[in-house]
Amino acid sequence: MAQSTSQSSSLNQAEGTWLLPSNRKLRNLVSISLRNISLADPCPSRSRSKAIDDDALPQTLKSPAKLVALREQKALGHSRSSTDLHAVLEEAATHSAATDEAVVNGSPVAGEQKQRTPGAALDSPRRPEFKRLRRRSTIEWANATPQKRQERLENMTKERMADVFFSVHVKCVEEPVYVSETVQKTMNPTFRHIAWLNCGPGVTRRKELSLRVWARGAKLGSWQQLLHLKLELSALQYLGRSLDDLDRSLPQNAVLFHMIDGIYTSFSDSLSDYGPPGPDSSQRKKTAASQRSLPTSSFDALLRLSKLDDSIQDALATRDQLAHGLEVLLQNNRQALCERDEVAETEDRLMTIDYAKKTVEKQLEKAQKQQEEKRQSLSVRRRLMKTDSVLRGAIAKKMRQDRSDSYTSRDEHDATRRAVQNQRRRVCEDIQRCYPIETVDGKTLGFSIRELHLPNSEDLDLEQPEVVSAALGHVAHVLQLLAFYLKQNLPYPVIPRGSNSTVYDPISLLQHNSRSASANAEQTLRTYPLFSKSVPRFRFEYAVFLLNQDIRVLLESAYNLRVLDIRQTLPNLKYLLFVATAGEGELPARKAGGVRGLMRVPALERSGSQDSTASGMSGLTLIGNGKPRGAADRLREISGKGKNAVPV
């Protein structure tokens, strides 16, 4: 123990480590990595850091394995493979093997051993059983296809791969203090840096730890514990700053601890086999080699080695002779072989030319078909173009004939449009006279229609309900007339009935508790009153809102005007009538007999009737002194309220 500690300290000083063995704590551990993972138990007969087929290395010229192979009694044969050598126990005892070897080889050493007394054999300890080496056949590999070889190599590699993770445990803590991530399909996993932030000083200041490595291979369906190490950080062995300084291979399932000052590990062997070479390593090797006692070879071993060398030389000579014979045979028949190759190339070229010929014929046939189709398409296009040319000529001739009439039609259209606009102005002026909208003294933005004051939508309670409903009925009637004369559809149709007017909403339906699904019930629910008596308040307010929406839609759709405040009902309606009556020139006079019901038609009148007499008298008042009267005066005259009303 003292010797290993001194060696470790000398290596630390040689490499310039920062930490003393007593100062290594868990907080100095940066990460952990594994090398040469093996899920199966290693072969006990295989020596560590020695390859199976390393016969060419100088240190294996006189290995015990070769001495055992030289003592085999089997005849010399050709080697079928040089890979994957397996060891087998000797079938016979050591004494019988030595006797048979003396009979076959005639060795004097064996004769002397035969003449030895049995007592001497009993006095000397019995040598351990040796193992002979047998080679496995790989002819199946030699004759396999590259795909098969690749598949076998992948299967072999897959069997060695494994999914690995580790956990770190300390005493007095039941759960692991750290669990790493899982590295999949690897033989040499390198894990991430360990984060000790979640661990307290009671864990990070410890020197001992328990490391458990878990693995899951391709053949294993579940996780298995691969390693369980209980160690102290002070007993770790230093390897160097990095693995590049290591000149020897690591054993199976080697665990490397990456500290802040370098890489450490824990070996069961001495540190001199794996530690970094020091400045006097070569001198120590020479001293160890001089002090080592090497065993010498026997005469039988040298004789068998000589026979083996002769057999190898004979095999090499036979190989060279066969190669020379094959070369001479090829040289003698070179002309015939060349002609055979030329014939094969010519046949291949002819087949290629024949295939190209058939391909060109198919392309030619396809091109001819396309040419015929294009010719037919062109002929059809020519006929269509000719027909279209004749039609365009006729249309152009007609356009030249109608061009002179287009100016006249355009002037007539403009005149008609102006006349319609002027008639609309006159009609709107008559509506404004029938339903005058005037300001109310002492009230800002206060207006009345036919002397009925109508506040805005928020102050409807300032007037009596009868006055408000009557004013809203007048507004509904005005909107219906304007929509008719301006040819604009109202989104919410109004039904003017005086103080019992209503508004219909075909777009939305308010929530209700009634479960009736009939058409009449739905129409009733969509009809909202413009009066507040005997109806829910919210339906009356919603009806006023729909009425204001109709005014806004008329302004925007007919005149592209924007409403500033939708709650001002009468100001917005006054603005609409003002814009509708605006225009250039005087208002046109109403044509006589414009309204058929106001005309006197003798053929259709009921003679002797008071109604017909009143109608006839009213028809005479349409034109008085050549001056047309307003629509309001005529309506008053018909209803009997005018100054010149005809008594009934």
C-alpha positions as semicolon CSV with decimal commas, in nm:
position;residue;x (nm);y (nm);z (nm)
1;M;0,000;0,000;0,000
2;A;0,281;0,235;0,080
3;Q;0,456;0,145;-0,245
4;S;0,146;0,221;-0,454
5;T;0,094;0,548;-0,270
6;S;0,453;0,653;-0,340
7;Q;0,417;0,561;-0,707
8;S;0,094;0,762;-0,733
9;S;0,249;1,065;-0,566
10;S;0,551;1,049;-0,797
11;L;0,324;1,037;-1,101
12;N;0,121;1,330;-0,973
13;Q;0,434;1,534;-0,934
14;A;0,556;1,430;-1,280
15;E;0,235;1,538;-1,444
16;G;0,181;1,845;-1,228
17;T;-0,150;1,750;-1,062
18;W;-0,325;2,012;-0,859
19;L;-0,495;1,800;-0,595
20;L;-0,338;1,585;-0,330
21;P;-0,502;1,244;-0,272
22;S;-0,642;1,366;0,058
23;N;-0,797;1,674;-0,106
24;R;-1,001;1,490;-0,370
25;K;-1,371;1,546;-0,302
26;L;-1,692;1,488;-0,494
27;R;-1,707;1,853;-0,591
28;N;-1,382;1,806;-0,787
29;L;-1,542;1,531;-1,002
30;V;-1,632;1,681;-1,342
31;S;-1,763;1,381;-1,536
32;I;-1,739;1,003;-1,576
33;S;-1,677;0,798;-1,889
34;L;-1,652;0,426;-1,965
35;R;-1,432;0,243;-2,213
36;N;-1,449;-0,105;-2,372
37;I;-1,793;-0,198;-2,242
38;S;-1,854;-0,573;-2,247
39;L;-2,184;-0,725;-2,141
40;A;-2,036;-1,079;-2,129
41;D;-1,779;-1,208;-1,882
42;P;-1,428;-1,196;-2,030
43;C;-1,248;-1,524;-2,106
44;P;-1,038;-1,621;-1,800
45;S;-0,765;-1,778;-2,013
46;R;-0,696;-1,461;-2,207
47;S;-0,422;-1,240;-2,068
48;R;-0,494;-0,874;-2,027
49;S;-0,365;-0,629;-2,296
50;K;-0,266;-0,917;-2,528
51;A;-0,425;-0,969;-2,867
52;I;-0,534;-1,316;-2,976
53;D;-0,329;-1,325;-3,295
54;D;-0,028;-1,114;-3,195
55;D;0,229;-1,379;-3,299
56;A;0,433;-1,123;-3,490
57;L;0,510;-0,917;-3,180
58;P;0,864;-0,962;-3,041
59;Q;0,749;-1,024;-2,685
60;T;0,539;-1,326;-2,791
61;L;0,811;-1,527;-2,973
62;K;0,857;-1,753;-2,671
63;S;0,516;-1,731;-2,512
64;P;0,372;-2,027;-2,319
65;A;0,099;-2,059;-2,579
66;K;0,354;-2,124;-2,855
67;L;0,534;-2,383;-2,647
68;V;0,205;-2,564;-2,595
69;A;0,137;-2,550;-2,971
70;L;0,481;-2,698;-3,043
71;R;0,411;-2,995;-2,815
72;E;0,096;-3,091;-3,001
73;Q;0,106;-3,437;-3,163
74;K;-0,111;-3,348;-3,462
75;A;0,037;-3,346;-3,811
76;L;0,111;-3,014;-3,976
77;G;-0,176;-2,887;-4,192
78;H;-0,278;-2,573;-4,373
79;S;-0,429;-2,301;-4,160
80;R;-0,790;-2,231;-4,251
81;S;-0,801;-1,903;-4,064
82;S;-0,596;-1,672;-3,848
83;T;-0,877;-1,514;-3,652
84;D;-1,075;-1,594;-3,337
85;L;-0,851;-1,861;-3,179
86;H;-1,021;-2,063;-2,908
87;A;-0,847;-2,253;-2,632
88;V;-0,933;-2,617;-2,555
89;L;-0,819;-2,828;-2,264
90;E;-0,580;-3,113;-2,332
91;E;-0,758;-3,446;-2,351
92;A;-0,475;-3,654;-2,212
93;A;-0,264;-3,615;-1,905
94;T;0,078;-3,456;-1,910
95;H;0,260;-3,787;-1,861
96;S;0,088;-3,968;-2,152
97;A;0,144;-3,669;-2,382
98;A;0,518;-3,674;-2,308
99;T;0,536;-4,050;-2,383
100;D;0,360;-4,018;-2,719
101;E;0,582;-3,727;-2,815
102;A;0,893;-3,940;-2,753
103;V;0,762;-4,217;-2,978
104;V;0,676;-3,985;-3,266
105;N;0,979;-3,752;-3,264
106;G;1,246;-3,983;-3,122
107;S;1,369;-3,714;-2,887
108;P;1,662;-3,809;-2,656
109;V;1,515;-3,591;-2,390
110;A;1,202;-3,798;-2,398
111;G;1,414;-4,115;-2,369
112;E;1,585;-3,985;-2,064
113;Q;1,250;-3,895;-1,914
114;K;1,137;-4,250;-1,986
115;Q;1,434;-4,395;-1,795
116;R;1,364;-4,185;-1,488
117;T;1,254;-4,363;-1,177
118;P;0,894;-4,335;-1,062
119;G;1,008;-4,200;-0,732
120;A;1,158;-3,895;-0,892
121;A;0,830;-3,824;-1,067
122;L;0,648;-3,850;-0,740
123;D;0,892;-3,616;-0,571
124;S;0,859;-3,335;-0,832
125;P;0,533;-3,137;-0,842
126;R;0,302;-3,205;-1,134
127;R;0,293;-2,940;-1,403
128;P;-0,044;-2,770;-1,461
129;E;-0,255;-2,878;-1,752
130;F;-0,176;-2,699;-2,076
131;K;-0,415;-2,589;-2,344
132;R;-0,382;-2,646;-2,712
133;L;-0,502;-2,395;-2,970
134;R;-0,742;-2,476;-3,247
135;R;-0,828;-2,254;-3,540
136;R;-1,179;-2,199;-3,663
137;S;-1,275;-2,226;-4,028
138;T;-1,365;-1,902;-4,205
139;I;-1,426;-2,042;-4,555
140;E;-1,785;-1,927;-4,516
141;W;-1,659;-1,571;-4,476
142;A;-1,432;-1,603;-4,781
143;N;-1,714;-1,717;-5,010
144;A;-1,979;-1,480;-4,872
145;T;-2,107;-1,183;-5,070
146;P;-2,019;-0,826;-4,963
147;Q;-2,381;-0,771;-4,857
148;K;-2,369;-1,079;-4,635
149;R;-2,038;-0,970;-4,481
150;Q;-2,174;-0,624;-4,414
151;E;-2,483;-0,772;-4,251
152;R;-2,275;-0,999;-4,028
153;L;-2,046;-0,713;-3,930
154;E;-2,346;-0,499;-3,841
155;N;-2,492;-0,781;-3,633
156;M;-2,161;-0,830;-3,452
157;T;-2,136;-0,457;-3,387
158;K;-2,497;-0,441;-3,273
159;E;-2,439;-0,719;-3,021
160;R;-2,153;-0,522;-2,866
161;M;-2,347;-0,196;-2,849
162;A;-2,548;-0,109;-2,540
163;D;-2,752;0,169;-2,379
164;V;-2,568;0,288;-2,066
165;F;-2,628;0,523;-1,774
166;F;-2,485;0,547;-1,422
167;S;-2,591;0,663;-1,079
168;V;-2,382;0,800;-0,791
169;H;-2,466;0,702;-0,434
170;V;-2,325;0,810;-0,099
171;K;-2,368;0,680;0,251
172;C;-2,661;0,787;0,467
173;V;-2,859;0,888;0,156
174;E;-3,116;0,639;0,032
175;E;-3,175;0,791;-0,311
176;P;-2,893;0,844;-0,564
177;V;-2,743;1,191;-0,551
178;Y;-2,695;1,199;-0,929
179;V;-2,837;1,002;-1,225
180;S;-2,679;1,058;-1,565
181;E;-2,844;1,071;-1,903
182;T;-2,873;0,756;-2,116
183;V;-2,617;0,716;-2,393
184;Q;-2,762;0,485;-2,657
185;K;-2,584;0,227;-2,870
186;T;-2,225;0,281;-2,767
187;M;-1,919;0,093;-2,644
188;N;-1,730;0,394;-2,509
189;P;-1,986;0,629;-2,353
190;T;-1,881;0,976;-2,242
191;F;-2,140;1,142;-2,020
192;R;-2,216;1,507;-1,964
193;H;-2,059;1,714;-1,688
194;I;-2,202;1,645;-1,346
195;A;-2,395;1,932;-1,185
196;W;-2,354;1,939;-0,806
197;L;-2,569;2,252;-0,761
198;N;-2,861;2,060;-0,610
199;C;-2,636;1,881;-0,356
200;G;-2,540;2,027;-0,024
201;P;-2,193;2,050;0,128
202;G;-2,257;1,726;0,317
203;V;-2,247;1,545;-0,019
204;T;-1,992;1,745;-0,217
205;R;-1,729;1,721;0,062
206;R;-1,729;1,341;0,074
207;K;-1,431;1,133;-0,037
208;E;-1,606;0,800;-0,086
209;L;-1,883;0,714;-0,332
210;S;-2,068;0,416;-0,473
211;L;-2,094;0,400;-0,852
212;R;-2,351;0,182;-1,025
213;V;-2,346;0,138;-1,402
214;W;-2,662;0,009;-1,572
215;A;-2,666;-0,130;-1,926
216;R;-2,917;-0,273;-2,171
217;G;-2,791;-0,462;-2,476
218;A;-2,958;-0,573;-2,798
219;K;-3,030;-0,922;-2,662
220;L;-3,129;-0,802;-2,315
221;G;-3,484;-0,679;-2,283
222;S;-3,440;-0,503;-1,949
223;W;-3,180;-0,298;-1,767
224;Q;-2,908;-0,484;-1,579
225;Q;-2,645;-0,366;-1,339
226;L;-2,312;-0,386;-1,518
227;L;-2,078;-0,250;-1,248
228;H;-2,101;-0,168;-0,880
229;L;-1,792;0,009;-0,747
230;K;-1,737;0,127;-0,391
231;L;-1,423;0,335;-0,380
232;E;-1,252;0,636;-0,233
233;L;-1,132;0,924;-0,443
234;S;-0,798;0,929;-0,264
235;A;-0,723;0,575;-0,388
236;L;-0,772;0,658;-0,756
237;Q;-0,477;0,624;-0,991
238;Y;-0,375;0,913;-1,212
239;L;-0,355;0,858;-1,591
240;G;-0,271;1,203;-1,723
241;R;-0,421;1,521;-1,855
242;S;-0,597;1,339;-2,139
243;L;-0,625;0,990;-2,283
244;D;-0,389;1,084;-2,565
245;D;-0,096;1,043;-2,324
246;L;-0,191;0,680;-2,254
247;D;0,015;0,431;-2,463
248;R;-0,157;0,112;-2,344
249;S;-0,504;-0,025;-2,408
250;L;-0,759;-0,006;-2,130
251;P;-0,923;-0,321;-1,988
252;Q;-1,285;-0,410;-2,034
253;N;-1,542;-0,198;-1,850
254;A;-1,281;0,058;-1,750
255;V;-1,423;0,353;-1,555
256;L;-1,252;0,691;-1,602
257;F;-1,303;0,974;-1,353
258;H;-1,250;1,321;-1,502
259;M;-1,134;1,549;-1,221
260;I;-1,044;1,915;-1,247
261;D;-0,672;1,831;-1,273
262;G;-0,683;1,526;-1,502
263;I;-0,815;1,176;-1,556
264;Y;-0,815;0,906;-1,285
265;T;-0,914;0,542;-1,280
266;S;-0,916;0,242;-1,050
267;F;-0,726;-0,073;-1,162
268;S;-0,687;-0,408;-0,997
269;D;-0,330;-0,438;-1,136
270;S;-0,028;-0,229;-1,057
271;L;-0,010;0,133;-1,166
272;S;0,307;0,076;-1,369
273;D;0,114;-0,100;-1,649
274;Y;-0,125;0,193;-1,717
275;G;0,026;0,502;-1,567
276;P;0,178;0,774;-1,784
277;P;0,547;0,712;-1,866
278;G;0,786;0,900;-1,643
279;P;1,126;1,045;-1,734
280;D;1,308;0,728;-1,616
281;S;1,058;0,472;-1,748
282;S;1,301;0,331;-2,007
283;Q;1,569;0,280;-1,740
284;R;1,320;0,096;-1,515
285;K;1,219;-0,127;-1,808
286;K;1,582;-0,218;-1,877
287;T;1,641;-0,298;-1,509
288;A;1,329;-0,513;-1,495
289;A;1,427;-0,695;-1,816
290;S;1,778;-0,766;-1,684
291;Q;1,641;-0,903;-1,358
292;R;1,380;-1,125;-1,528
293;S;1,481;-1,489;-1,577
294;L;1,371;-1,618;-1,918
295;P;1,314;-1,994;-1,968
296;T;1,501;-2,165;-2,255
297;S;1,351;-2,389;-2,527
298;S;1,393;-2,766;-2,547
299;F;1,545;-2,960;-2,837
300;D;1,203;-3,094;-2,940
301;A;1,062;-2,744;-2,960
302;L;1,349;-2,624;-3,178
303;L;1,315;-2,930;-3,402
304;R;0,945;-2,878;-3,452
305;L;1,000;-2,511;-3,522
306;S;1,253;-2,609;-3,791
307;K;1,007;-2,852;-3,948
308;L;0,738;-2,587;-3,936
309;D;0,964;-2,338;-4,112
310;D;1,049;-2,596;-4,385
311;S;0,681;-2,664;-4,443
312;I;0,608;-2,293;-4,472
313;Q;0,890;-2,248;-4,723
314;D;0,761;-2,543;-4,929
315;A;0,414;-2,395;-4,930
316;L;0,549;-2,059;-5,046
317;A;0,750;-2,225;-5,324
318;T;0,445;-2,422;-5,438
319;R;0,241;-2,105;-5,443
320;D;0,500;-1,926;-5,656
321;Q;0,519;-2,223;-5,896
322;L;0,142;-2,230;-5,941
323;A;0,132;-1,856;-5,996
324;H;0,409;-1,880;-6,258
325;G;0,227;-2,162;-6,440
326;L;-0,095;-1,965;-6,449
327;E;0,088;-1,661;-6,582
328;V;0,251;-1,867;-6,863
329;L;-0,087;-2,015;-6,955
330;L;-0,242;-1,671;-6,976
331;Q;0,044;-1,540;-7,191
332;N;0,013;-1,831;-7,437
333;N;-0,362;-1,780;-7,480
334;R;-0,362;-1,401;-7,468
335;Q;-0,468;-1,366;-7,836
336;A;-0,765;-1,601;-7,794
337;L;-0,874;-1,428;-7,476
338;C;-0,850;-1,087;-7,641
339;E;-1,058;-1,207;-7,939
340;R;-1,320;-1,348;-7,704
341;D;-1,340;-1,017;-7,521
342;E;-1,369;-0,830;-7,853
343;V;-1,653;-1,059;-7,967
344;A;-1,840;-0,995;-7,643
345;E;-1,787;-0,620;-7,675
346;T;-1,906;-0,626;-8,039
347;E;-2,221;-0,817;-7,948
348;D;-2,289;-0,575;-7,668
349;R;-2,239;-0,280;-7,903
350;L;-2,476;-0,436;-8,160
351;M;-2,741;-0,484;-7,894
352;T;-2,701;-0,122;-7,792
353;I;-2,736;-0,005;-8,153
354;D;-3,046;-0,221;-8,203
355;Y;-3,204;-0,080;-7,887
356;A;-3,121;0,275;-7,997
357;K;-3,275;0,205;-8,340
358;K;-3,600;0,085;-8,186
359;T;-3,607;0,386;-7,955
360;V;-3,560;0,626;-8,247
361;E;-3,837;0,452;-8,444
362;K;-4,076;0,493;-8,152
363;Q;-3,981;0,859;-8,118
364;L;-4,033;0,911;-8,493
365;E;-4,377;0,750;-8,481
366;K;-4,472;0,966;-8,184
367;A;-4,346;1,280;-8,360
368;Q;-4,552;1,196;-8,671
369;K;-4,866;1,156;-8,460
370;Q;-4,801;1,488;-8,288
371;Q;-4,745;1,653;-8,627
372;E;-5,079;1,524;-8,757
373;E;-5,259;1,641;-8,444
374;K;-5,104;1,986;-8,474
375;R;-5,208;2,008;-8,841
376;Q;-5,567;1,929;-8,750
377;S;-5,555;2,179;-8,465
378;L;-5,419;2,448;-8,698
379;S;-5,693;2,385;-8,955
380;V;-5,961;2,416;-8,685
381;R;-5,802;2,737;-8,562
382;R;-5,795;2,880;-8,914
383;R;-6,168;2,815;-8,957
384;L;-6,245;2,969;-8,619
385;M;-6,030;3,272;-8,695
386;K;-6,203;3,317;-9,031
387;T;-6,547;3,296;-8,870
388;D;-6,441;3,535;-8,595
389;S;-6,300;3,778;-8,851
390;V;-6,633;3,787;-9,036
391;L;-6,821;3,836;-8,708
392;R;-6,588;4,114;-8,596
393;G;-6,635;4,287;-8,929
394;A;-7,012;4,279;-8,891
395;I;-6,985;4,409;-8,534
396;A;-6,750;4,688;-8,642
397;K;-6,990;4,787;-8,919
398;K;-7,278;4,798;-8,674
399;M;-7,069;5,000;-8,428
400;R;-6,993;5,255;-8,700
401;Q;-7,363;5,281;-8,773
402;D;-7,456;5,314;-8,405
403;R;-7,177;5,558;-8,323
404;S;-7,376;5,854;-8,452
405;D;-7,674;5,750;-8,237
406;S;-7,462;5,699;-7,925
407;Y;-7,402;6,070;-7,874
408;T;-7,773;6,139;-7,890
409;S;-7,847;5,852;-7,650
410;R;-7,582;5,978;-7,413
411;D;-7,732;6,326;-7,408
412;E;-8,076;6,182;-7,351
413;H;-7,943;5,968;-7,068
414;D;-7,780;6,268;-6,900
415;A;-8,095;6,472;-6,938
416;T;-8,307;6,192;-6,795
417;R;-8,069;6,148;-6,504
418;R;-8,083;6,521;-6,425
419;A;-8,459;6,519;-6,454
420;V;-8,487;6,225;-6,216
421;Q;-8,255;6,398;-5,972
422;N;-8,458;6,718;-5,989
423;Q;-8,781;6,525;-5,940
424;R;-8,628;6,361;-5,635
425;R;-8,537;6,705;-5,505
426;R;-8,895;6,818;-5,557
427;V;-9,037;6,510;-5,387
428;C;-8,800;6,551;-5,090
429;E;-8,900;6,917;-5,071
430;D;-9,266;6,814;-5,055
431;I;-9,186;6,560;-4,784
432;Q;-9,003;6,828;-4,590
433;R;-9,310;7,052;-4,616
434;C;-9,541;6,772;-4,504
435;Y;-9,317;6,681;-4,210
436;P;-9,135;7,001;-4,115
437;I;-8,841;6,950;-3,879
438;E;-8,772;7,266;-3,680
439;T;-8,547;7,358;-3,391
440;V;-8,680;7,393;-3,038
441;D;-8,602;7,716;-2,860
442;G;-8,384;7,688;-2,552
443;K;-8,255;7,336;-2,625
444;T;-7,926;7,249;-2,785
445;L;-7,973;7,006;-3,074
446;G;-8,343;6,995;-2,991
447;F;-8,574;6,940;-3,291
448;S;-8,941;6,873;-3,342
449;I;-9,130;6,712;-3,629
450;R;-9,475;6,851;-3,699
451;E;-9,446;7,040;-3,370
452;L;-9,374;6,719;-3,176
453;H;-9,050;6,736;-2,982
454;L;-8,833;6,420;-3,009
455;P;-8,523;6,404;-2,783
456;N;-8,221;6,192;-2,863
457;S;-8,213;5,820;-2,788
458;E;-8,074;5,865;-2,436
459;D;-8,328;6,128;-2,322
460;L;-8,656;5,980;-2,449
461;D;-8,802;5,994;-2,097
462;L;-8,796;6,375;-2,102
463;E;-9,118;6,380;-2,310
464;Q;-9,448;6,207;-2,270
465;P;-9,468;5,858;-2,421
466;E;-9,756;5,960;-2,651
467;V;-9,556;6,248;-2,799
468;V;-9,246;6,034;-2,846
469;S;-9,437;5,750;-3,016
470;A;-9,618;5,994;-3,249
471;A;-9,290;6,165;-3,345
472;L;-9,126;5,828;-3,408
473;G;-9,422;5,731;-3,628
474;H;-9,364;6,045;-3,840
475;V;-8,993;5,960;-3,868
476;A;-9,077;5,606;-3,977
477;H;-9,315;5,736;-4,246
478;V;-9,052;5,981;-4,376
479;L;-8,792;5,702;-4,393
480;Q;-9,029;5,478;-4,587
481;L;-9,101;5,753;-4,842
482;L;-8,733;5,843;-4,881
483;A;-8,633;5,480;-4,931
484;F;-8,900;5,447;-5,202
485;Y;-8,813;5,764;-5,393
486;L;-8,435;5,729;-5,355
487;K;-8,448;5,359;-5,456
488;Q;-8,258;5,248;-5,146
489;N;-8,346;4,940;-4,945
490;L;-8,374;4,976;-4,570
491;P;-8,190;4,703;-4,376
492;Y;-8,462;4,723;-4,111
493;P;-8,801;4,783;-4,278
494;V;-9,040;5,016;-4,098
495;I;-9,417;4,980;-4,072
496;P;-9,560;5,332;-4,018
497;R;-9,888;5,328;-3,825
498;G;-9,882;5,662;-3,656
499;S;-9,808;5,629;-3,288
500;N;-9,817;5,247;-3,320
501;S;-9,537;5,215;-3,576
502;T;-9,297;4,920;-3,567
503;V;-8,957;4,815;-3,704
504;Y;-8,879;4,467;-3,839
505;D;-8,535;4,310;-3,784
506;P;-8,471;4,033;-4,042
507;I;-8,103;3,997;-3,944
508;S;-8,077;3,909;-3,576
509;L;-8,309;3,763;-3,315
510;L;-8,280;3,853;-2,949
511;Q;-8,285;3,579;-2,686
512;H;-8,627;3,496;-2,545
513;N;-8,792;3,244;-2,316
514;S;-9,063;3,140;-2,559
515;R;-9,033;2,790;-2,702
516;S;-9,269;2,842;-2,994
517;A;-9,103;2,778;-3,331
518;S;-9,384;2,886;-3,568
519;A;-9,332;3,146;-3,840
520;N;-9,584;3,389;-3,689
521;A;-9,419;3,371;-3,349
522;E;-9,077;3,436;-3,498
523;Q;-9,210;3,729;-3,701
524;T;-9,368;3,872;-3,388
525;L;-9,039;3,843;-3,202
526;R;-8,854;4,014;-3,488
527;T;-9,099;4,308;-3,487
528;Y;-9,004;4,581;-3,238
529;P;-9,243;4,864;-3,135
530;L;-9,169;5,235;-3,166
531;F;-9,391;5,304;-2,864
532;S;-9,313;5,240;-2,499
533;K;-9,655;5,162;-2,354
534;S;-9,744;4,801;-2,269
535;V;-9,415;4,667;-2,411
536;P;-9,079;4,581;-2,257
537;R;-8,846;4,875;-2,235
538;F;-8,553;4,700;-2,406
539;R;-8,765;4,622;-2,715
540;F;-8,864;4,988;-2,748
541;E;-8,504;5,106;-2,712
542;Y;-8,388;4,845;-2,966
543;A;-8,656;4,968;-3,210
544;V;-8,526;5,326;-3,177
545;F;-8,173;5,196;-3,237
546;L;-8,286;5,017;-3,558
547;L;-8,460;5,336;-3,676
548;N;-8,138;5,535;-3,629
549;Q;-7,952;5,264;-3,819
550;D;-8,187;5,309;-4,116
551;I;-8,110;5,683;-4,122
552;R;-7,737;5,611;-4,114
553;V;-7,761;5,356;-4,397
554;L;-7,958;5,601;-4,617
555;L;-7,696;5,872;-4,567
556;E;-7,403;5,638;-4,640
557;S;-7,550;5,446;-4,935
558;A;-7,729;5,729;-5,117
559;Y;-7,492;6,021;-5,057
560;N;-7,172;5,869;-4,909
561;L;-7,204;6,077;-4,593
562;R;-7,091;5,975;-4,249
563;V;-7,304;6,011;-3,935
564;L;-7,121;6,160;-3,638
565;D;-7,369;6,059;-3,366
566;I;-7,627;5,793;-3,438
567;R;-7,830;5,881;-3,128
568;Q;-7,946;6,216;-3,276
569;T;-8,256;6,101;-3,466
570;L;-8,415;6,425;-3,589
571;P;-8,085;6,610;-3,657
572;N;-7,968;6,323;-3,877
573;L;-8,304;6,307;-4,058
574;K;-8,296;6,686;-4,107
575;Y;-7,946;6,650;-4,250
576;L;-8,067;6,377;-4,486
577;L;-8,354;6,591;-4,618
578;F;-8,125;6,890;-4,655
579;V;-7,880;6,692;-4,866
580;A;-8,161;6,533;-5,070
581;T;-8,312;6,872;-5,162
582;A;-7,976;7,033;-5,244
583;G;-7,894;7,091;-5,611
584;E;-7,854;7,344;-5,889
585;G;-8,140;7,515;-6,066
586;E;-8,505;7,563;-5,978
587;L;-8,729;7,284;-5,875
588;P;-8,940;7,145;-6,163
589;A;-9,316;7,190;-6,161
590;R;-9,541;6,894;-6,098
591;K;-9,695;6,763;-6,416
592;A;-10,070;6,773;-6,439
593;G;-10,224;6,432;-6,379
594;G;-9,903;6,295;-6,237
595;V;-10,102;6,104;-5,974
596;R;-10,378;5,905;-6,133
597;G;-10,590;5,903;-5,822
598;L;-10,598;6,284;-5,821
599;M;-10,704;6,310;-6,186
600;R;-11,063;6,354;-6,298
601;V;-11,147;6,064;-6,526
602;P;-11,511;6,089;-6,644
603;A;-11,513;5,736;-6,782
604;L;-11,431;5,581;-6,446
605;E;-11,620;5,817;-6,209
606;R;-11,940;5,723;-6,034
607;S;-12,193;5,979;-6,140
608;G;-12,417;6,112;-5,871
609;S;-12,185;6,010;-5,590
610;Q;-12,061;6,253;-5,331
611;D;-11,716;6,092;-5,342
612;S;-11,694;6,134;-5,716
613;T;-11,807;6,493;-5,690
614;A;-11,541;6,570;-5,427
615;S;-11,281;6,395;-5,635
616;G;-11,376;6,595;-5,939
617;M;-11,359;6,921;-5,752
618;S;-11,021;6,828;-5,611
619;G;-10,897;6,753;-5,961
620;L;-10,993;7,103;-6,071
621;T;-10,774;7,254;-5,802
622;L;-10,456;7,084;-5,927
623;I;-10,386;7,369;-6,165
624;G;-10,486;7,705;-6,039
625;N;-10,390;8,014;-6,233
626;G;-10,114;7,811;-6,398
627;K;-9,925;7,772;-6,071
628;P;-9,876;7,425;-5,913
629;R;-9,948;7,387;-5,547
630;G;-9,745;7,196;-5,296
631;A;-9,814;6,836;-5,198
632;A;-9,897;6,937;-4,841
633;D;-10,168;7,177;-4,960
634;R;-10,320;6,912;-5,181
635;L;-10,319;6,658;-4,898
636;R;-10,489;6,912;-4,670
637;E;-10,746;6,986;-4,937
638;I;-10,821;6,620;-4,989
639;S;-10,853;6,551;-4,615
640;G;-11,074;6,858;-4,568
641;K;-10,830;7,058;-4,358
642;G;-10,722;7,313;-4,617
643;K;-10,850;7,662;-4,660
644;N;-11,015;7,586;-4,994
645;A;-11,158;7,249;-4,892
646;V;-11,468;7,142;-5,075
647;P;-11,758;7,081;-4,835
648;V;-11,906;6,736;-4,836
